[in-house]
Amino acid sequence: MRDEKRTHVGTACAAYWLGRKQQTLRSWACFEDGPIRPIRINGRLAWSVDAIRRLMGVEGIQ
């Protein structure tokens, strides 16, 4: 994650980093009740790398 250059990642990558199942993240997006919210790009979910870092408590590490 430290070397990640993208601003947003897909659901599979975000779920791996957060230690959650992909369906959990999809549920957060659907019900808008999760700790982070994705954006939609052409119908796909894109999760902010900065938001994931903040959630994990590693925002200062780049």
MMTF fields as JSON, N, C-alpha, C and O atoms, coordinates in Angstrom:
{
  "mmtfVersion": "1.0.0",
  "mmtfProducer": "UNKNOWN",
  "numBonds": 247,
  "numAtoms": 248,
  "numGroups": 62,
  "numChains": 1,
  "numModels": 1,
  "chainsPerModel": [1],
  "groupsPerChain": [62],
  "chainIdList": ["A"],
  "bondAtomList": [4, 2, 8, 6, 12, 10, 16, 14, 20, 18, 24, 22, 28, 26, 32, 30, 36, 34, 40, 38, 44, 42, 48, 46, 52, 50, 56, 54, 60, 58, 64, 62, 68, 66, 72, 70, 76, 74, 80, 78, 84, 82, 88, 86, 92, 90, 96, 94, 100, 98, 104, 102, 108, 106, 112, 110, 116, 114, 120, 118, 124, 122, 128, 126, 132, 130, 136, 134, 140, 138, 144, 142, 148, 146, 152, 150, 156, 154, 160, 158, 164, 162, 168, 166, 172, 170, 176, 174, 180, 178, 184, 182, 188, 186, 192, 190, 196, 194, 200, 198, 204, 202, 208, 206, 212, 210, 216, 214, 220, 218, 224, 222, 228, 226, 232, 230, 236, 234, 240, 238, 244, 242],
  "bondOrderList": [1, 1, 1, 1, 1, 1, 1, 1, 1, 1, 1, 1, 1, 1, 1, 1, 1, 1, 1, 1, 1, 1, 1, 1, 1, 1, 1, 1, 1, 1, 1, 1, 1, 1, 1, 1, 1, 1, 1, 1, 1, 1, 1, 1, 1, 1, 1, 1, 1, 1, 1, 1, 1, 1, 1, 1, 1, 1, 1, 1, 1],
  "groupList": [{"groupName": "MET", "atomNameList": ["N", "CA", "C", "O"], "elementList": ["N", "C", "C", "O"], "formalChargeList": [0, 0, 0, 0], "bondAtomList": [1, 0, 2, 1, 3, 2], "bondOrderList": [1, 1, 2], "singleLetterCode": "M", "chemCompType": "L-PEPTIDE LINKING"}, {"groupName": "ARG", "atomNameList": ["N", "CA", "C", "O"], "elementList": ["N", "C", "C", "O"], "formalChargeList": [0, 0, 0, 0], "bondAtomList": [1, 0, 2, 1, 3, 2], "bondOrderList": [1, 1, 2], "singleLetterCode": "R", "chemCompType": "L-PEPTIDE LINKING"}, {"groupName": "ASP", "atomNameList": ["N", "CA", "C", "O"], "elementList": ["N", "C", "C", "O"], "formalChargeList": [0, 0, 0, 0], "bondAtomList": [1, 0, 2, 1, 3, 2], "bondOrderList": [1, 1, 2], "singleLetterCode": "D", "chemCompType": "L-PEPTIDE LINKING"}, {"groupName": "GLU", "atomNameList": ["N", "CA", "C", "O"], "elementList": ["N", "C", "C", "O"], "formalChargeList": [0, 0, 0, 0], "bondAtomList": [1, 0, 2, 1, 3, 2], "bondOrderList": [1, 1, 2], "singleLetterCode": "E", "chemCompType": "L-PEPTIDE LINKING"}, {"groupName": "LYS", "atomNameList": ["N", "CA", "C", "O"], "elementList": ["N", "C", "C", "O"], "formalChargeList": [0, 0, 0, 0], "bondAtomList": [1, 0, 2, 1, 3, 2], "bondOrderList": [1, 1, 2], "singleLetterCode": "K", "chemCompType": "L-PEPTIDE LINKING"}, {"groupName": "THR", "atomNameList": ["N", "CA", "C", "O"], "elementList": ["N", "C", "C", "O"], "formalChargeList": [0, 0, 0, 0], "bondAtomList": [1, 0, 2, 1, 3, 2], "bondOrderList": [1, 1, 2], "singleLetterCode": "T", "chemCompType": "L-PEPTIDE LINKING"}, {"groupName": "HIS", "atomNameList": ["N", "CA", "C", "O"], "elementList": ["N", "C", "C", "O"], "formalChargeList": [0, 0, 0, 0], "bondAtomList": [1, 0, 2, 1, 3, 2], "bondOrderList": [1, 1, 2], "singleLetterCode": "H", "chemCompType": "L-PEPTIDE LINKING"}, {"groupName": "VAL", "atomNameList": ["N", "CA", "C", "O"], "elementList": ["N", "C", "C", "O"], "formalChargeList": [0, 0, 0, 0], "bondAtomList": [1, 0, 2, 1, 3, 2], "bondOrderList": [1, 1, 2], "singleLetterCode": "V", "chemCompType": "L-PEPTIDE LINKING"}, {"groupName": "GLY", "atomNameList": ["N", "CA", "C", "O"], "elementList": ["N", "C", "C", "O"], "formalChargeList": [0, 0, 0, 0], "bondAtomList": [1, 0, 2, 1, 3, 2], "bondOrderList": [1, 1, 2], "singleLetterCode": "G", "chemCompType": "PEPTIDE LINKING"}, {"groupName": "ALA", "atomNameList": ["N", "CA", "C", "O"], "elementList": ["N", "C", "C", "O"], "formalChargeList": [0, 0, 0, 0], "bondAtomList": [1, 0, 2, 1, 3, 2], "bondOrderList": [1, 1, 2], "singleLetterCode": "A", "chemCompType": "L-PEPTIDE LINKING"}, {"groupName": "CYS", "atomNameList": ["N", "CA", "C", "O"], "elementList": ["N", "C", "C", "O"], "formalChargeList": [0, 0, 0, 0], "bondAtomList": [1, 0, 2, 1, 3, 2], "bondOrderList": [1, 1, 2], "singleLetterCode": "C", "chemCompType": "L-PEPTIDE LINKING"}, {"groupName": "TYR", "atomNameList": ["N", "CA", "C", "O"], "elementList": ["N", "C", "C", "O"], "formalChargeList": [0, 0, 0, 0], "bondAtomList": [1, 0, 2, 1, 3, 2], "bondOrderList": [1, 1, 2], "singleLetterCode": "Y", "chemCompType": "L-PEPTIDE LINKING"}, {"groupName": "TRP", "atomNameList": ["N", "CA", "C", "O"], "elementList": ["N", "C", "C", "O"], "formalChargeList": [0, 0, 0, 0], "bondAtomList": [1, 0, 2, 1, 3, 2], "bondOrderList": [1, 1, 2], "singleLetterCode": "W", "chemCompType": "L-PEPTIDE LINKING"}, {"groupName": "LEU", "atomNameList": ["N", "CA", "C", "O"], "elementList": ["N", "C", "C", "O"], "formalChargeList": [0, 0, 0, 0], "bondAtomList": [1, 0, 2, 1, 3, 2], "bondOrderList": [1, 1, 2], "singleLetterCode": "L", "chemCompType": "L-PEPTIDE LINKING"}, {"groupName": "GLN", "atomNameList": ["N", "CA", "C", "O"], "elementList": ["N", "C", "C", "O"], "formalChargeList": [0, 0, 0, 0], "bondAtomList": [1, 0, 2, 1, 3, 2], "bondOrderList": [1, 1, 2], "singleLetterCode": "Q", "chemCompType": "L-PEPTIDE LINKING"}, {"groupName": "SER", "atomNameList": ["N", "CA", "C", "O"], "elementList": ["N", "C", "C", "O"], "formalChargeList": [0, 0, 0, 0], "bondAtomList": [1, 0, 2, 1, 3, 2], "bondOrderList": [1, 1, 2], "singleLetterCode": "S", "chemCompType": "L-PEPTIDE LINKING"}, {"groupName": "PHE", "atomNameList": ["N", "CA", "C", "O"], "elementList": ["N", "C", "C", "O"], "formalChargeList": [0, 0, 0, 0], "bondAtomList": [1, 0, 2, 1, 3, 2], "bondOrderList": [1, 1, 2], "singleLetterCode": "F", "chemCompType": "L-PEPTIDE LINKING"}, {"groupName": "PRO", "atomNameList": ["N", "CA", "C", "O"], "elementList": ["N", "C", "C", "O"], "formalChargeList": [0, 0, 0, 0], "bondAtomList": [1, 0, 2, 1, 3, 2], "bondOrderList": [1, 1, 2], "singleLetterCode": "P", "chemCompType": "L-PEPTIDE LINKING"}, {"groupName": "ILE", "atomNameList": ["N", "CA", "C", "O"], "elementList": ["N", "C", "C", "O"], "formalChargeList": [0, 0, 0, 0], "bondAtomList": [1, 0, 2, 1, 3, 2], "bondOrderList": [1, 1, 2], "singleLetterCode": "I", "chemCompType": "L-PEPTIDE LINKING"}, {"groupName": "ASN", "atomNameList": ["N", "CA", "C", "O"], "elementList": ["N", "C", "C", "O"], "formalChargeList": [0, 0, 0, 0], "bondAtomList": [1, 0, 2, 1, 3, 2], "bondOrderList": [1, 1, 2], "singleLetterCode": "N", "chemCompType": "L-PEPTIDE LINKING"}],
  "groupTypeList": [0, 1, 2, 3, 4, 1, 5, 6, 7, 8, 5, 9, 10, 9, 9, 11, 12, 13, 8, 1, 4, 14, 14, 5, 13, 1, 15, 12, 9, 10, 16, 3, 2, 8, 17, 18, 1, 17, 18, 1, 18, 19, 8, 1, 13, 9, 12, 15, 7, 2, 9, 18, 1, 1, 13, 0, 8, 7, 3, 8, 18, 14],
  "groupIdList": [1, 2, 3, 4, 5, 6, 7, 8, 9, 10, 11, 12, 13, 14, 15, 16, 17, 18, 19, 20, 21, 22, 23, 24, 25, 26, 27, 28, 29, 30, 31, 32, 33, 34, 35, 36, 37, 38, 39, 40, 41, 42, 43, 44, 45, 46, 47, 48, 49, 50, 51, 52, 53, 54, 55, 56, 57, 58, 59, 60, 61, 62],
  "secStructList": [7, 6, 6, 7, 7, 7, 1, 3, 3, 7, 2, 2, 2, 2, 2, 2, 2, 2, 6, 7, 7, 2, 2, 2, 2, 2, 2, 2, 2, 2, 2, 6, 7, 1, 1, 1, 7, 7, 3, 3, 3, 6, 6, 3, 3, 3, 3, 3, 2, 2, 2, 2, 2, 2, 2, 2, 6, 7, 6, 6, 7, 7],
  "xCoordList": [0.824, 0.0, 0.87, 0.472, 2.013, 2.904, 3.29, 3.434, 3.456, 3.897, 2.749, 2.982, 1.538, 0.37, 0.358, 0.4, 0.301, 0.305, -1.088, -1.32, -2.013, -3.373, -4.107, -3.822, -5.048, -5.854, -7.041, -7.521, -7.519, -8.652, -8.343, -7.62, -8.895, -8.702, -10.06, -11.065, -10.07, -11.294, -11.686, -10.95, -12.855, -13.394, -12.517, -12.3, -12.01, -11.188, -9.928, -9.564, -9.278, -8.05, -8.352, -7.641, -9.391, -9.765, -10.133, -9.749, -10.87, -11.269, -10.042, -9.974, -9.089, -7.856, -7.119, -6.725, -6.933, -6.215, -6.92, -6.271, -8.264, -9.027, -9.303, -9.8, -8.985, -9.233, -10.714, -11.167, -11.459, -12.903, -13.218, -12.391, -14.416, -14.866, -15.381, -15.849, -15.289, -15.751, -17.221, -17.627, -18.008, -19.435, -19.698, -20.684, -18.838, -18.978, -18.84, -19.626, -17.848, -17.655, -18.808, -19.237, -19.308, -20.466, -21.678, -22.464, -21.822, -22.914, -22.756, -23.735, -21.535, -21.285, -21.705, -22.302, -21.391, -21.732, -23.24, -23.797, -23.895, -25.335, -26.142, -27.029, -25.83, -26.603, -26.025, -26.62, -24.867, -24.188, -24.02, -24.254, -23.611, -23.465, -22.079, -21.882, -21.132, -19.789, -18.913, -19.312, -17.732, -16.815, -16.232, -15.786, -16.234, -15.8, -16.813, -17.514, -16.881, -17.821, -17.06, -16.138, -17.445, -16.765, -17.386, -18.453, -16.691, -17.303, -17.618, -17.067, -18.489, -18.835, -18.256, -18.458, -17.538, -16.962, -17.474, -17.108, -18.322, -18.928, -19.581, -19.453, -20.272, -20.988, -20.14, -20.661, -18.867, -17.986, -17.657, -17.665, -17.37, -17.022, -15.519, -14.717, -15.155, -13.746, -13.573, -14.269, -12.645, -12.426, -11.178, -10.133, -11.281, -10.181, -9.051, -9.271, -7.856, -6.69, -6.435, -6.08, -6.61, -6.416, -7.403, -7.028, -8.66, -9.666, -9.328, -9.525, -8.824, -8.435, -7.267, -7.251, -6.297, -5.154, -5.602, -5.134, -6.511, -7.017, -7.726, -7.538, -8.539, -9.283, -8.334, -8.602, -7.234, -6.261, -5.316, -4.581, -5.343, -4.479, -3.052, -2.133, -2.861, -1.515, -1.46, -0.735, -2.218, -2.314, -1.007, -0.799, -0.131, 1.127, 2.16, 3.15, 1.934, 2.887, 2.529, 1.413, 3.479, 3.195, 4.221, 4.164],
  "yCoordList": [-1.19, 0.0, 1.256, 2.291, 1.166, 2.321, 2.823, 4.029, 1.918, 2.286, 2.556, 2.761, 2.56, 2.757, 4.17, 5.147, 4.274, 5.573, 5.993, 7.17, 5.044, 5.369, 6.166, 6.035, 6.985, 7.745, 6.929, 7.133, 6.006, 5.148, 3.722, 3.496, 2.769, 1.356, 0.67, 1.197, -0.505, -1.28, -1.932, -1.885, -2.537, -3.156, -4.295, -4.413, -5.131, -6.27, -5.803, -6.354, -4.804, -4.275, -3.612, -3.84, -2.806, -2.127, -3.144, -2.989, -4.173, -5.199, -5.923, -6.209, -6.212, -6.878, -6.017, -6.505, -4.747, -3.845, -3.691, -3.595, -3.668, -3.448, -4.737, -4.69, -5.876, -7.146, -7.472, -8.098, -7.046, -7.296, -8.073, -8.17, -8.622, -9.274, -8.214, -7.155, -8.511, -7.57, -7.219, -6.074, -8.198, -7.955, -6.951, -6.216, -6.914, -5.927, -4.521, -3.636, -4.311, -2.997, -2.64, -1.487, -3.617, -3.356, -2.959, -2.101, -3.586, -3.239, -1.81, -1.066, -1.418, -0.04, 0.935, 1.975, 0.592, 1.478, 1.529, 2.598, 0.384, 0.307, 1.047, 1.836, 0.788, 1.38, 2.706, 3.372, 3.084, 4.325, 4.445, 5.504, 3.341, 3.342, 2.903, 2.637, 2.83, 2.402, 3.564, 4.723, 3.26, 4.316, 5.121, 6.252, 4.549, 5.281, 5.028, 4.016, 5.954, 5.824, 5.883, 6.684, 5.043, 5.034, 6.04, 6.6, 6.251, 6.966, 5.91, 4.809, 6.243, 5.304, 5.811, 6.964, 4.94, 5.266, 4.227, 3.054, 4.675, 3.778, 2.564, 1.445, 2.782, 1.71, 0.876, -0.019, 1.149, 0.403, 1.258, 2.487, 0.592, 1.307, 1.569, 0.686, 2.774, 3.14, 3.726, 4.666, 3.161, 3.532, 4.397, 4.057, 5.495, 6.44, 5.83, 5.343, 5.866, 5.347, 6.182, 5.635, 7.492, 8.35, 8.0, 7.965, 7.741, 7.374, 6.034, 5.851, 5.104, 3.798, 3.965, 3.354, 4.788, 5.036, 5.661, 5.266, 6.641, 7.27, 6.245, 6.222, 5.399, 4.389, 3.4, 2.937, 3.087, 2.153, 2.825, 2.151, 4.154, 4.874, 5.024, 5.179, 4.979, 5.118, 6.283, 6.226, 7.329, 8.427, 9.166, 9.747, 9.166, 9.877, 9.129, 9.715, 7.836, 7.013, 7.06, 6.715, 7.489, 7.55, 6.838, 6.772],
  "zCoordList": [0.0, 0.0, 0.0, -0.534, 0.578, 0.651, -0.737, -0.938, -1.691, -3.035, -3.998, -5.189, -3.512, -4.385, -4.953, -4.206, -6.274, -6.951, -7.407, -7.685, -7.485, -7.935, -6.859, -5.669, -7.295, -6.339, -5.856, -4.741, -6.683, -6.347, -6.779, -7.749, -6.052, -6.379, -6.447, -5.968, -7.046, -7.161, -5.845, -4.86, -5.856, -4.647, -4.142, -2.936, -5.04, -4.619, -3.892, -2.853, -4.431, -3.824, -2.476, -1.498, -2.428, -1.181, -0.098, 1.061, -0.478, 0.487, 1.042, 2.238, 0.187, 0.626, 1.645, 2.704, 1.33, 2.232, 3.573, 4.615, 3.543, 4.771, 5.546, 6.671, 4.951, 5.621, 5.708, 6.667, 4.706, 4.645, 3.38, 2.473, 3.329, 2.101, 1.137, 1.553, -0.154, -1.164, -0.962, -1.165, -0.565, -0.386, 0.735, 0.685, 1.734, 2.807, 2.245, 2.583, 1.392, 0.792, -0.138, -0.184, -0.873, -1.734, -0.899, -1.301, 0.262, 1.169, 1.671, 1.735, 2.027, 2.457, 1.369, 1.649, 0.128, -0.991, -1.21, -1.458, -1.119, -1.377, -0.318, -0.641, 0.938, 2.028, 2.521, 3.369, 1.99, 2.37, 3.883, 4.466, 4.507, 5.962, 6.435, 7.62, 5.521, 5.895, 6.321, 6.206, 6.809, 7.242, 6.082, 6.275, 4.885, 3.693, 2.587, 2.588, 1.65, 0.54, -0.775, -0.932, -1.708, -2.999, -3.962, -3.707, -5.07, -6.181, -7.229, -7.199, -8.135, -9.197, -10.511, -10.89, -11.193, -12.494, -13.484, -13.418, -14.397, -15.391, -14.736, -15.231, -13.638, -12.959, -12.012, -11.347, -11.941, -11.036, -9.822, -9.887, -8.727, -7.502, -7.462, -7.766, -7.09, -6.934, -5.537, -5.151, -4.794, -3.4, -3.289, -3.845, -2.585, -2.431, -1.598, -0.489, -2.148, -1.432, -0.177, 0.867, -0.268, 0.913, 2.022, 3.195, 1.664, 2.664, 3.308, 4.509, 2.513, 3.049, 4.019, 5.088, 3.645, 4.537, 5.851, 6.919, 5.778, 7.007, 7.881, 9.097, 7.261, 8.009, 8.694, 9.803, 8.028, 8.584, 9.582, 10.302, 9.616, 10.542, 10.06, 10.864, 8.753, 8.186, 7.202, 6.208, 7.475, 6.523, 6.32, 5.255, 7.288, 7.146, 6.316, 5.879, 6.098, 5.349, 3.879, 3.488, 3.068, 1.634, 0.893, -0.335]
}
